């Protein structure tokens, strides 16, 4: 909302605080030029043309993928680096055992040495951005300084970037400062530092995704989770989806799953033909900011404006909306190429790769054509199921919160927490098999409370207490669930078809919220009986359904004992109410 006074001003004149900071960074980093981002389409086109000209981007087949480009990252820079990601609070305990910690003075000193003169032959870009609808009181702003034009074009898709954001910063007088340089892409000189007490981020040595697009994980989760605690709301690793039932009632559900567990697919779910009359609307696919509303409900906005999604596996059966969405005006990173210059990835049922993600002739002996963490960056407006309420300033009201993980066994298809306090325990107990979204071993089960292990900007003990406080203040709290789409049988086969069929589970939750359907009491919470699920047209045997809804007390006693041991790390920061809930569950299991 540009005001007349602002409209004609050059950007550096809008906010003294931003300009002072840019000047101090210029002195430190010594760029050849400075460029402030207006956020216009013409500017995005010009930058893209520049990157195409320099060979950093490759244009894709214009007939089948109009307006699409390919970017190849350095082969040693392909995922988030959790082991090099730090929370730098004055007290180590405030960062908690869930984070790597460094003293802020030491971190600043190290980073200053890395940043000194690092932009000498480069342009410094200033990207003012707003996380959330530009006119929403729930949104928060930041400014990223970077020397990577690839980061700029990503940020212009993923956030509301440019003049309007800077005008808002000028009005509000506060913003998150994010300083980024790709450095030399040396993994030995790579750090992603967060200073929640200063609302600032310093990232050096990576140009990839969450390490470099500072609005996303660094701001909208790590720094925002800290901000949210002091302001009474929640910043969560959750998709937001609107589900309209055949009667025309829409319920919004927010779901927290670890990275690469299908959040984007669930957010864009296509109802199966055997469930006619349902419609699904995407509000967000990765991050939700949840604010208590005056009506006692929880209201959510998606702070992002685009999707930075995992490409492999995307096809018309797994996610038709995403498949259609990424066929134009999309930036691909680290996918393979076909002979006629179309992007190619594993799980795409058509075409064949001739070039792999590193630009080499494709040879299956060298691994997949597309990197398992290859990504698309695309505007949310390209999503055929984009919700008409995704831009609402007040957000959307949340009926249910869902936690989940990727578990071969133990966790049933779905269960419901008894109340909010029990729901916090359920969320805290999430564990999941790791994926390629972060550097490290893939497929090992790790604790990932609320799917926030890599993203919570402070001590989990304090975070769970904050969750309890937020719930205690809600007159009409959402119900809380846990799901597991990834249960397998003894032969290792998935028991549940997933994808569109997940709507059957979500529909049970909505009916629970409306008081229309039953459940059976189990030690861990409430589960649907087979007859409570809408199984019309579902191709799953009765035995498989029974296995999916089974709770094995022996496995669960072991699970809960491991969880108790894990919680021990949080010592006296652990909320007593959470321990009480754990005791209740233990007693029920014995
Ligand atoms: C992501 C992640 O990129 O969670 O969304 O890793
Ligand atoms: Mn994510």
XYZ file of N, CA and C in Angstrom, residues 7 11 48 51 174 207 462:
21
model
N 5.713 6.993 -2.761
C 5.728 6.402 -4.092
C 6.936 6.781 -4.920
N 14.470 3.940 -2.967
C 14.372 3.021 -1.827
C 15.298 3.376 -0.658
N 16.696 -12.378 -14.236
C 16.703 -13.710 -14.846
C 17.476 -13.667 -16.162
N 21.120 -13.664 -15.512
C 21.648 -14.972 -15.120
C 21.659 -15.953 -16.293
N 10.688 -1.774 12.593
C 11.426 -2.966 13.031
C 11.456 -3.987 11.898
N 24.758 -21.426 -0.967
C 23.765 -20.699 -1.756
C 22.470 -21.470 -1.839
N 11.252 -24.660 26.958
C 10.502 -23.393 26.998
C 9.423 -23.353 25.912
